Amino acid sequence: MEPFKLQFNRDAVVALAGHVRRAWPEFPESAFIRQATSGLDELELKARVQFIAQALARSLPEDWPQAIEILQGALGDEVCPDRAGSGKTDASGVRGFLIMVLGEVVVIRGLASPETSLLLLAEMTKRFTAEFAVRPFLSQHLEVTSRVFDRWVQHPSAHVRRLVSEGSRPRLPWSFRLEAFASDPSLASSW
């Protein structure tokens, strides 16, 4: 069995680029692929995700609302709730593990705009999960994110409801500890 990090390889970058170009025909595809793959093979899993995300974040328009539209346009079909994790990036668009890259782009570019960025994370989580990407919003914008989570616990999508519980776990593998929730678990009591 090959190491999981190898899922984030040149083929994945090329597939991602194709879906972004479909959503935004002016996308500098060749330059992005060069930036996202030059040195990628030497990196471990989380570093690969960040490396690709940084290249994509630099390649998108400066205007964050326009970038949101592009990222949303690159998304694939939603994953069925009873088959969570089964979706893979395919002809419909980005799904599965590559959502981790898109989520990291939202953190890099959208942390200053929590309300609109959280809406995009809700769409992404329907295609895999955004539990890693939502944590910086909880850490830096607790009040705004809490108001959004209050709505999400009633969301029709099981994936979005799950994002509330998984994203707000004080400790989550592959992510940083949410100190506020570790110190005061009652912060999540309404969810």
PDB file of N, CA and C in Angstrom, residues 37-125:
ATOM      1  N   THR A  37       3.737  21.809  -8.396  1.00  0.00           N
ATOM      2  CA  THR A  37       4.427  20.521  -8.474  1.00  0.00           C
ATOM      3  C   THR A  37       5.939  20.619  -8.295  1.00  0.00           C
ATOM      4  N   SER A  38       6.487  21.807  -8.430  1.00  0.00           N
ATOM      5  CA  SER A  38       7.934  21.978  -8.295  1.00  0.00           C
ATOM      6  C   SER A  38       8.338  21.817  -6.831  1.00  0.00           C
ATOM      7  N   GLY A  39       8.891  20.663  -6.494  1.00  0.00           N
ATOM      8  CA  GLY A  39       9.297  20.361  -5.127  1.00  0.00           C
ATOM      9  C   GLY A  39       8.254  19.588  -4.337  1.00  0.00           C
ATOM     10  N   LEU A  40       7.128  19.285  -4.938  1.00  0.00           N
ATOM     11  CA  LEU A  40       6.045  18.589  -4.240  1.00  0.00           C
ATOM     12  C   LEU A  40       6.465  17.205  -3.741  1.00  0.00           C
ATOM     13  N   ASP A  41       7.241  16.484  -4.531  1.00  0.00           N
ATOM     14  CA  ASP A  41       7.591  15.104  -4.188  1.00  0.00           C
ATOM     15  C   ASP A  41       8.401  14.979  -2.906  1.00  0.00           C
ATOM     16  N   GLU A  42       9.072  16.043  -2.486  1.00  0.00           N
ATOM     17  CA  GLU A  42       9.894  15.990  -1.275  1.00  0.00           C
ATOM     18  C   GLU A  42       9.087  16.225  -0.004  1.00  0.00           C
ATOM     19  N   LEU A  43       7.819  16.588  -0.133  1.00  0.00           N
ATOM     20  CA  LEU A  43       7.018  16.997   1.020  1.00  0.00           C
ATOM     21  C   LEU A  43       6.186  15.860   1.599  1.00  0.00           C
ATOM     22  N   GLU A  44       5.850  16.013   2.875  1.00  0.00           N
ATOM     23  CA  GLU A  44       4.952  15.072   3.543  1.00  0.00           C
ATOM     24  C   GLU A  44       3.503  15.533   3.334  1.00  0.00           C
ATOM     25  N   LEU A  45       2.555  14.802   3.870  1.00  0.00           N
ATOM     26  CA  LEU A  45       1.137  15.001   3.582  1.00  0.00           C
ATOM     27  C   LEU A  45       0.649  16.436   3.799  1.00  0.00           C
ATOM     28  N   LYS A  46       0.699  16.922   5.022  1.00  0.00           N
ATOM     29  CA  LYS A  46       0.146  18.246   5.299  1.00  0.00           C
ATOM     30  C   LYS A  46       0.898  19.326   4.533  1.00  0.00           C
ATOM     31  N   ALA A  47       2.184  19.163   4.388  1.00  0.00           N
ATOM     32  CA  ALA A  47       2.975  20.134   3.639  1.00  0.00           C
ATOM     33  C   ALA A  47       2.580  20.123   2.161  1.00  0.00           C
ATOM     34  N   ARG A  48       2.239  18.968   1.630  1.00  0.00           N
ATOM     35  CA  ARG A  48       1.781  18.890   0.234  1.00  0.00           C
ATOM     36  C   ARG A  48       0.479  19.657   0.058  1.00  0.00           C
ATOM     37  N   VAL A  49      -0.467  19.427   0.974  1.00  0.00           N
ATOM     38  CA  VAL A  49      -1.752  20.119   0.903  1.00  0.00           C
ATOM     39  C   VAL A  49      -1.518  21.626   0.939  1.00  0.00           C
ATOM     40  N   GLN A  50      -0.715  22.088   1.868  1.00  0.00           N
ATOM     41  CA  GLN A  50      -0.437  23.525   1.994  1.00  0.00           C
ATOM     42  C   GLN A  50       0.282  24.072   0.763  1.00  0.00           C
ATOM     43  N   PHE A  51       1.215  23.319   0.246  1.00  0.00           N
ATOM     44  CA  PHE A  51       2.005  23.758  -0.911  1.00  0.00           C
ATOM     45  C   PHE A  51       1.107  23.971  -2.123  1.00  0.00           C
ATOM     46  N   ILE A  52       0.244  22.999  -2.401  1.00  0.00           N
ATOM     47  CA  ILE A  52      -0.684  23.113  -3.535  1.00  0.00           C
ATOM     48  C   ILE A  52      -1.657  24.264  -3.288  1.00  0.00           C
ATOM     49  N   ALA A  53      -2.162  24.367  -2.059  1.00  0.00           N
ATOM     50  CA  ALA A  53      -3.114  25.429  -1.731  1.00  0.00           C
ATOM     51  C   ALA A  53      -2.490  26.810  -1.889  1.00  0.00           C
ATOM     52  N   GLN A  54      -1.243  26.963  -1.482  1.00  0.00           N
ATOM     53  CA  GLN A  54      -0.586  28.263  -1.625  1.00  0.00           C
ATOM     54  C   GLN A  54      -0.433  28.638  -3.093  1.00  0.00           C
ATOM     55  N   ALA A  55      -0.092  27.673  -3.919  1.00  0.00           N
ATOM     56  CA  ALA A  55       0.026  27.948  -5.358  1.00  0.00           C
ATOM     57  C   ALA A  55      -1.334  28.344  -5.937  1.00  0.00           C
ATOM     58  N   LEU A  56      -2.382  27.657  -5.520  1.00  0.00           N
ATOM     59  CA  LEU A  56      -3.716  27.985  -6.013  1.00  0.00           C
ATOM     60  C   LEU A  56      -4.167  29.351  -5.496  1.00  0.00           C
ATOM     61  N   ALA A  57      -3.916  29.628  -4.232  1.00  0.00           N
ATOM     62  CA  ALA A  57      -4.300  30.921  -3.660  1.00  0.00           C
ATOM     63  C   ALA A  57      -3.640  32.078  -4.412  1.00  0.00           C
ATOM     64  N   ARG A  58      -2.390  31.888  -4.814  1.00  0.00           N
ATOM     65  CA  ARG A  58      -1.688  32.929  -5.579  1.00  0.00           C
ATOM     66  C   ARG A  58      -2.228  33.060  -6.999  1.00  0.00           C
ATOM     67  N   SER A  59      -2.800  31.995  -7.521  1.00  0.00           N
ATOM     68  CA  SER A  59      -3.252  31.972  -8.914  1.00  0.00           C
ATOM     69  C   SER A  59      -4.674  32.501  -9.112  1.00  0.00           C
ATOM     70  N   LEU A  60      -5.427  32.611  -8.030  1.00  0.00           N
ATOM     71  CA  LEU A  60      -6.805  33.084  -8.120  1.00  0.00           C
ATOM     72  C   LEU A  60      -6.851  34.612  -8.137  1.00  0.00           C
ATOM     73  N   PRO A  61      -7.960  35.185  -8.587  1.00  0.00           N
ATOM     74  CA  PRO A  61      -8.082  36.649  -8.577  1.00  0.00           C
ATOM     75  C   PRO A  61      -7.955  37.213  -7.163  1.00  0.00           C
ATOM     76  N   GLU A  62      -7.464  38.435  -7.063  1.00  0.00           N
ATOM     77  CA  GLU A  62      -7.333  39.109  -5.764  1.00  0.00           C
ATOM     78  C   GLU A  62      -8.692  39.290  -5.097  1.00  0.00           C
ATOM     79  N   ASP A  63      -9.723  39.528  -5.880  1.00  0.00           N
ATOM     80  CA  ASP A  63     -11.068  39.754  -5.364  1.00  0.00           C
ATOM     81  C   ASP A  63     -11.603  38.456  -4.765  1.00  0.00           C
ATOM     82  N   TRP A  64     -11.745  38.410  -3.425  1.00  0.00           N
ATOM     83  CA  TRP A  64     -12.148  37.177  -2.747  1.00  0.00           C
ATOM     84  C   TRP A  64     -13.542  36.704  -3.170  1.00  0.00           C
ATOM     85  N   PRO A  65     -14.553  37.559  -3.288  1.00  0.00           N
ATOM     86  CA  PRO A  65     -15.849  37.065  -3.773  1.00  0.00           C
ATOM     87  C   PRO A  65     -15.760  36.398  -5.146  1.00  0.00           C
ATOM     88  N   GLN A  66     -14.933  36.944  -6.037  1.00  0.00           N
ATOM     89  CA  GLN A  66     -14.752  36.299  -7.346  1.00  0.00           C
ATOM     90  C   GLN A  66     -14.055  34.952  -7.181  1.00  0.00           C
ATOM     91  N   ALA A  67     -13.061  34.888  -6.319  1.00  0.00           N
ATOM     92  CA  ALA A  67     -12.354  33.626  -6.068  1.00  0.00           C
ATOM     93  C   ALA A  67     -13.310  32.584  -5.481  1.00  0.00           C
ATOM     94  N   ILE A  68     -14.219  33.018  -4.603  1.00  0.00           N
ATOM     95  CA  ILE A  68     -15.213  32.100  -4.034  1.00  0.00           C
ATOM     96  C   ILE A  68     -16.060  31.481  -5.147  1.00  0.00           C
ATOM     97  N   GLU A  69     -16.526  32.316  -6.069  1.00  0.00           N
ATOM     98  CA  GLU A  69     -17.333  31.808  -7.187  1.00  0.00           C
ATOM     99  C   GLU A  69     -16.555  30.769  -7.998  1.00  0.00           C
ATOM    100  N   ILE A  70     -15.287  31.030  -8.214  1.00  0.00           N
ATOM    101  CA  ILE A  70     -14.454  30.098  -8.983  1.00  0.00           C
ATOM    102  C   ILE A  70     -14.304  28.778  -8.234  1.00  0.00           C
ATOM    103  N   LEU A  71     -13.975  28.852  -6.950  1.00  0.00           N
ATOM    104  CA  LEU A  71     -13.805  27.629  -6.161  1.00  0.00           C
ATOM    105  C   LEU A  71     -15.111  26.841  -6.105  1.00  0.00           C
ATOM    106  N   GLN A  72     -16.221  27.537  -5.922  1.00  0.00           N
ATOM    107  CA  GLN A  72     -17.510  26.842  -5.889  1.00  0.00           C
ATOM    108  C   GLN A  72     -17.806  26.203  -7.247  1.00  0.00           C
ATOM    109  N   GLY A  73     -17.455  26.898  -8.317  1.00  0.00           N
ATOM    110  CA  GLY A  73     -17.665  26.358  -9.660  1.00  0.00           C
ATOM    111  C   GLY A  73     -16.810  25.141  -9.966  1.00  0.00           C
ATOM    112  N   ALA A  74     -15.708  24.986  -9.250  1.00  0.00           N
ATOM    113  CA  ALA A  74     -14.819  23.836  -9.459  1.00  0.00           C
ATOM    114  C   ALA A  74     -15.275  22.590  -8.702  1.00  0.00           C
ATOM    115  N   LEU A  75     -16.233  22.760  -7.782  1.00  0.00           N
ATOM    116  CA  LEU A  75     -16.686  21.628  -6.960  1.00  0.00           C
ATOM    117  C   LEU A  75     -17.448  20.597  -7.788  1.00  0.00           C
ATOM    118  N   GLY A  76     -17.314  19.348  -7.380  1.00  0.00           N
ATOM    119  CA  GLY A  76     -18.047  18.264  -8.012  1.00  0.00           C
ATOM    120  C   GLY A  76     -19.396  18.038  -7.367  1.00  0.00           C
ATOM    121  N   ASP A  77     -20.035  16.963  -7.772  1.00  0.00           N
ATOM    122  CA  ASP A  77     -21.323  16.592  -7.200  1.00  0.00           C
ATOM    123  C   ASP A  77     -21.169  16.289  -5.716  1.00  0.00           C
ATOM    124  N   GLU A  78     -22.242  16.507  -4.971  1.00  0.00           N
ATOM    125  CA  GLU A  78     -22.231  16.189  -3.551  1.00  0.00           C
ATOM    126  C   GLU A  78     -22.089  14.679  -3.349  1.00  0.00           C
ATOM    127  N   VAL A  79     -21.489  14.309  -2.228  1.00  0.00           N
ATOM    128  CA  VAL A  79     -21.336  12.907  -1.850  1.00  0.00           C
ATOM    129  C   VAL A  79     -22.590  12.501  -1.080  1.00  0.00           C
ATOM    130  N   CYS A  80     -23.134  11.331  -1.348  1.00  0.00           N
ATOM    131  CA  CYS A  80     -24.309  10.847  -0.629  1.00  0.00           C
ATOM    132  C   CYS A  80     -23.984  10.724   0.858  1.00  0.00           C
ATOM    133  N   PRO A  81     -24.905  11.163   1.750  1.00  0.00           N
ATOM    134  CA  PRO A  81     -24.618  11.108   3.194  1.00  0.00           C
ATOM    135  C   PRO A  81     -24.273   9.716   3.703  1.00  0.00           C
ATOM    136  N   ASP A  82     -24.876   8.669   3.138  1.00  0.00           N
ATOM    137  CA  ASP A  82     -24.612   7.318   3.624  1.00  0.00           C
ATOM    138  C   ASP A  82     -23.341   6.727   3.025  1.00  0.00           C
ATOM    139  N   ARG A  83     -22.673   7.479   2.157  1.00  0.00           N
ATOM    140  CA  ARG A  83     -21.421   7.006   1.560  1.00  0.00           C
ATOM    141  C   ARG A  83     -20.334   8.053   1.738  1.00  0.00           C
ATOM    142  N   ALA A  84     -20.325   8.690   2.893  1.00  0.00           N
ATOM    143  CA  ALA A  84     -19.353   9.756   3.167  1.00  0.00           C
ATOM    144  C   ALA A  84     -17.932   9.253   2.940  1.00  0.00           C
ATOM    145  N   GLY A  85     -17.146  10.087   2.301  1.00  0.00           N
ATOM    146  CA  GLY A  85     -15.757   9.736   2.031  1.00  0.00           C
ATOM    147  C   GLY A  85     -15.569   8.916   0.776  1.00  0.00           C
ATOM    148  N   SER A  86     -16.680   8.504   0.131  1.00  0.00           N
ATOM    149  CA  SER A  86     -16.563   7.661  -1.049  1.00  0.00           C
ATOM    150  C   SER A  86     -16.326   8.464  -2.316  1.00  0.00           C
ATOM    151  N   GLY A  87     -16.602   9.759  -2.281  1.00  0.00           N
ATOM    152  CA  GLY A  87     -16.447  10.572  -3.475  1.00  0.00           C
ATOM    153  C   GLY A  87     -14.999  10.838  -3.815  1.00  0.00           C
ATOM    154  N   LYS A  88     -14.719  10.845  -5.092  1.00  0.00           N
ATOM    155  CA  LYS A  88     -13.386  11.191  -5.571  1.00  0.00           C
ATOM    156  C   LYS A  88     -13.556  12.245  -6.648  1.00  0.00           C
ATOM    157  N   THR A  89     -12.525  13.048  -6.837  1.00  0.00           N
ATOM    158  CA  THR A  89     -12.550  14.021  -7.912  1.00  0.00           C
ATOM    159  C   THR A  89     -12.771  13.266  -9.212  1.00  0.00           C
ATOM    160  N   ASP A  90     -13.743  13.754  -9.974  1.00  0.00           N
ATOM    161  CA  ASP A  90     -14.093  13.095 -11.226  1.00  0.00           C
ATOM    162  C   ASP A  90     -14.508  14.152 -12.237  1.00  0.00           C
ATOM    163  N   ALA A  91     -15.181  13.748 -13.296  1.00  0.00           N
ATOM    164  CA  ALA A  91     -15.592  14.692 -14.334  1.00  0.00           C
ATOM    165  C   ALA A  91     -16.525  15.770 -13.811  1.00  0.00           C
ATOM    166  N   SER A  92     -17.249  15.497 -12.723  1.00  0.00           N
ATOM    167  CA  SER A  92     -18.179  16.499 -12.179  1.00  0.00           C
ATOM    168  C   SER A  92     -17.446  17.642 -11.478  1.00  0.00           C
ATOM    169  N   GLY A  93     -16.230  17.385 -10.996  1.00  0.00           N
ATOM    170  CA  GLY A  93     -15.466  18.419 -10.309  1.00  0.00           C
ATOM    171  C   GLY A  93     -14.703  17.875  -9.126  1.00  0.00           C
ATOM    172  N   VAL A  94     -14.233  18.785  -8.288  1.00  0.00           N
ATOM    173  CA  VAL A  94     -13.393  18.425  -7.142  1.00  0.00           C
ATOM    174  C   VAL A  94     -14.264  17.864  -6.028  1.00  0.00           C
ATOM    175  N   ARG A  95     -13.879  16.690  -5.559  1.00  0.00           N
ATOM    176  CA  ARG A  95     -14.503  16.011  -4.424  1.00  0.00           C
ATOM    177  C   ARG A  95     -13.403  15.224  -3.728  1.00  0.00           C
ATOM    178  N   GLY A  96     -13.752  14.602  -2.623  1.00  0.00           N
ATOM    179  CA  GLY A  96     -12.805  13.738  -1.933  1.00  0.00           C
ATOM    180  C   GLY A  96     -11.639  14.506  -1.337  1.00  0.00           C
ATOM    181  N   PHE A  97     -10.508  13.849  -1.268  1.00  0.00           N
ATOM    182  CA  PHE A  97      -9.365  14.393  -0.546  1.00  0.00           C
ATOM    183  C   PHE A  97      -8.859  15.729  -1.082  1.00  0.00           C
ATOM    184  N   LEU A  98      -9.061  16.021  -2.366  1.00  0.00           N
ATOM    185  CA  LEU A  98      -8.610  17.315  -2.896  1.00  0.00           C
ATOM    186  C   LEU A  98      -9.364  18.488  -2.288  1.00  0.00           C
ATOM    187  N   ILE A  99     -10.495  18.225  -1.639  1.00  0.00           N
ATOM    188  CA  ILE A  99     -11.208  19.292  -0.925  1.00  0.00           C
ATOM    189  C   ILE A  99     -10.318  19.857   0.175  1.00  0.00           C
ATOM    190  N   MET A 100      -9.413  19.047   0.712  1.00  0.00           N
ATOM    191  CA  MET A 100      -8.490  19.555   1.729  1.00  0.00           C
ATOM    192  C   MET A 100      -7.683  20.736   1.182  1.00  0.00           C
ATOM    193  N   VAL A 101      -7.294  20.666  -0.081  1.00  0.00           N
ATOM    194  CA  VAL A 101      -6.541  21.749  -0.709  1.00  0.00           C
ATOM    195  C   VAL A 101      -7.425  22.992  -0.810  1.00  0.00           C
ATOM    196  N   LEU A 102      -8.653  22.821  -1.292  1.00  0.00           N
ATOM    197  CA  LEU A 102      -9.547  23.969  -1.436  1.00  0.00           C
ATOM    198  C   LEU A 102      -9.867  24.593  -0.078  1.00  0.00           C
ATOM    199  N   GLY A 103     -10.052  23.760   0.930  1.00  0.00           N
ATOM    200  CA  GLY A 103     -10.295  24.280   2.278  1.00  0.00           C
ATOM    201  C   GLY A 103      -9.139  25.113   2.771  1.00  0.00           C
ATOM    202  N   GLU A 104      -7.931  24.675   2.486  1.00  0.00           N
ATOM    203  CA  GLU A 104      -6.751  25.443   2.896  1.00  0.00           C
ATOM    204  C   GLU A 104      -6.683  26.772   2.156  1.00  0.00           C
ATOM    205  N   VAL A 105      -7.121  26.814   0.897  1.00  0.00           N
ATOM    206  CA  VAL A 105      -7.182  28.081   0.162  1.00  0.00           C
ATOM    207  C   VAL A 105      -8.150  29.036   0.863  1.00  0.00           C
ATOM    208  N   VAL A 106      -9.271  28.504   1.344  1.00  0.00           N
ATOM    209  CA  VAL A 106     -10.239  29.341   2.056  1.00  0.00           C
ATOM    210  C   VAL A 106      -9.600  29.920   3.320  1.00  0.00           C
ATOM    211  N   VAL A 107      -8.802  29.144   4.000  1.00  0.00           N
ATOM    212  CA  VAL A 107      -8.114  29.653   5.190  1.00  0.00           C
ATOM    213  C   VAL A 107      -7.100  30.725   4.790  1.00  0.00           C
ATOM    214  N   ILE A 108      -6.317  30.474   3.770  1.00  0.00           N
ATOM    215  CA  ILE A 108      -5.280  31.414   3.338  1.00  0.00           C
ATOM    216  C   ILE A 108      -5.885  32.734   2.882  1.00  0.00           C
ATOM    217  N   ARG A 109      -6.918  32.651   2.069  1.00  0.00           N
ATOM    218  CA  ARG A 109      -7.462  33.861   1.439  1.00  0.00           C
ATOM    219  C   ARG A 109      -8.707  34.416   2.118  1.00  0.00           C
ATOM    220  N   GLY A 110      -9.484  33.583   2.817  1.00  0.00           N
ATOM    221  CA  GLY A 110     -10.786  34.022   3.279  1.00  0.00           C
ATOM    222  C   GLY A 110     -10.968  34.203   4.766  1.00  0.00           C
ATOM    223  N   LEU A 111      -9.917  34.051   5.541  1.00  0.00           N
ATOM    224  CA  LEU A 111     -10.047  34.146   6.993  1.00  0.00           C
ATOM    225  C   LEU A 111     -10.527  35.533   7.436  1.00  0.00           C
ATOM    226  N   ALA A 112     -10.225  36.556   6.665  1.00  0.00           N
ATOM    227  CA  ALA A 112     -10.664  37.912   7.013  1.00  0.00           C
ATOM    228  C   ALA A 112     -12.137  38.157   6.662  1.00  0.00           C
ATOM    229  N   SER A 113     -12.749  37.230   5.942  1.00  0.00           N
ATOM    230  CA  SER A 113     -14.160  37.348   5.536  1.00  0.00           C
ATOM    231  C   SER A 113     -14.916  36.106   5.992  1.00  0.00           C
ATOM    232  N   PRO A 114     -15.096  35.949   7.304  1.00  0.00           N
ATOM    233  CA  PRO A 114     -15.618  34.680   7.808  1.00  0.00           C
ATOM    234  C   PRO A 114     -17.011  34.293   7.308  1.00  0.00           C
ATOM    235  N   GLU A 115     -17.931  35.214   7.221  1.00  0.00           N
ATOM    236  CA  GLU A 115     -19.293  34.829   6.859  1.00  0.00           C
ATOM    237  C   GLU A 115     -19.370  34.232   5.461  1.00  0.00           C
ATOM    238  N   THR A 116     -18.749  34.898   4.473  1.00  0.00           N
ATOM    239  CA  THR A 116     -18.802  34.363   3.110  1.00  0.00           C
ATOM    240  C   THR A 116     -17.932  33.123   2.968  1.00  0.00           C
ATOM    241  N   SER A 117     -16.809  33.107   3.656  1.00  0.00           N
ATOM    242  CA  SER A 117     -15.920  31.947   3.578  1.00  0.00           C
ATOM    243  C   SER A 117     -16.552  30.710   4.195  1.00  0.00           C
ATOM    244  N   LEU A 118     -17.271  30.882   5.297  1.00  0.00           N
ATOM    245  CA  LEU A 118     -17.939  29.744   5.936  1.00  0.00           C
ATOM    246  C   LEU A 118     -19.016  29.150   5.038  1.00  0.00           C
ATOM    247  N   LEU A 119     -19.687  29.981   4.264  1.00  0.00           N
ATOM    248  CA  LEU A 119     -20.682  29.461   3.316  1.00  0.00           C
ATOM    249  C   LEU A 119     -20.015  28.542   2.289  1.00  0.00           C
ATOM    250  N   LEU A 120     -18.832  28.934   1.834  1.00  0.00           N
ATOM    251  CA  LEU A 120     -18.098  28.094   0.887  1.00  0.00           C
ATOM    252  C   LEU A 120     -17.654  26.792   1.551  1.00  0.00           C
ATOM    253  N   LEU A 121     -17.223  26.855   2.805  1.00  0.00           N
ATOM    254  CA  LEU A 121     -16.828  25.631   3.511  1.00  0.00           C
ATOM    255  C   LEU A 121     -18.017  24.676   3.659  1.00  0.00           C
ATOM    256  N   ALA A 122     -19.216  25.221   3.845  1.00  0.00           N
ATOM    257  CA  ALA A 122     -20.405  24.365   3.929  1.00  0.00           C
ATOM    258  C   ALA A 122     -20.610  23.612   2.619  1.00  0.00           C
ATOM    259  N   GLU A 123     -20.352  24.266   1.504  1.00  0.00           N
ATOM    260  CA  GLU A 123     -20.479  23.586   0.207  1.00  0.00           C
ATOM    261  C   GLU A 123     -19.375  22.551   0.020  1.00  0.00           C
ATOM    262  N   MET A 124     -18.174  22.886   0.447  1.00  0.00           N
ATOM    263  CA  MET A 124     -17.060  21.950   0.309  1.00  0.00           C
ATOM    264  C   MET A 124     -17.265  20.696   1.146  1.00  0.00           C
ATOM    265  N   THR A 125     -17.799  20.862   2.343  1.00  0.00           N
ATOM    266  CA  THR A 125     -17.941  19.715   3.242  1.00  0.00           C
ATOM    267  C   THR A 125     -18.939  18.697   2.700  1.00  0.00           C
TER     268      THR A 125
END
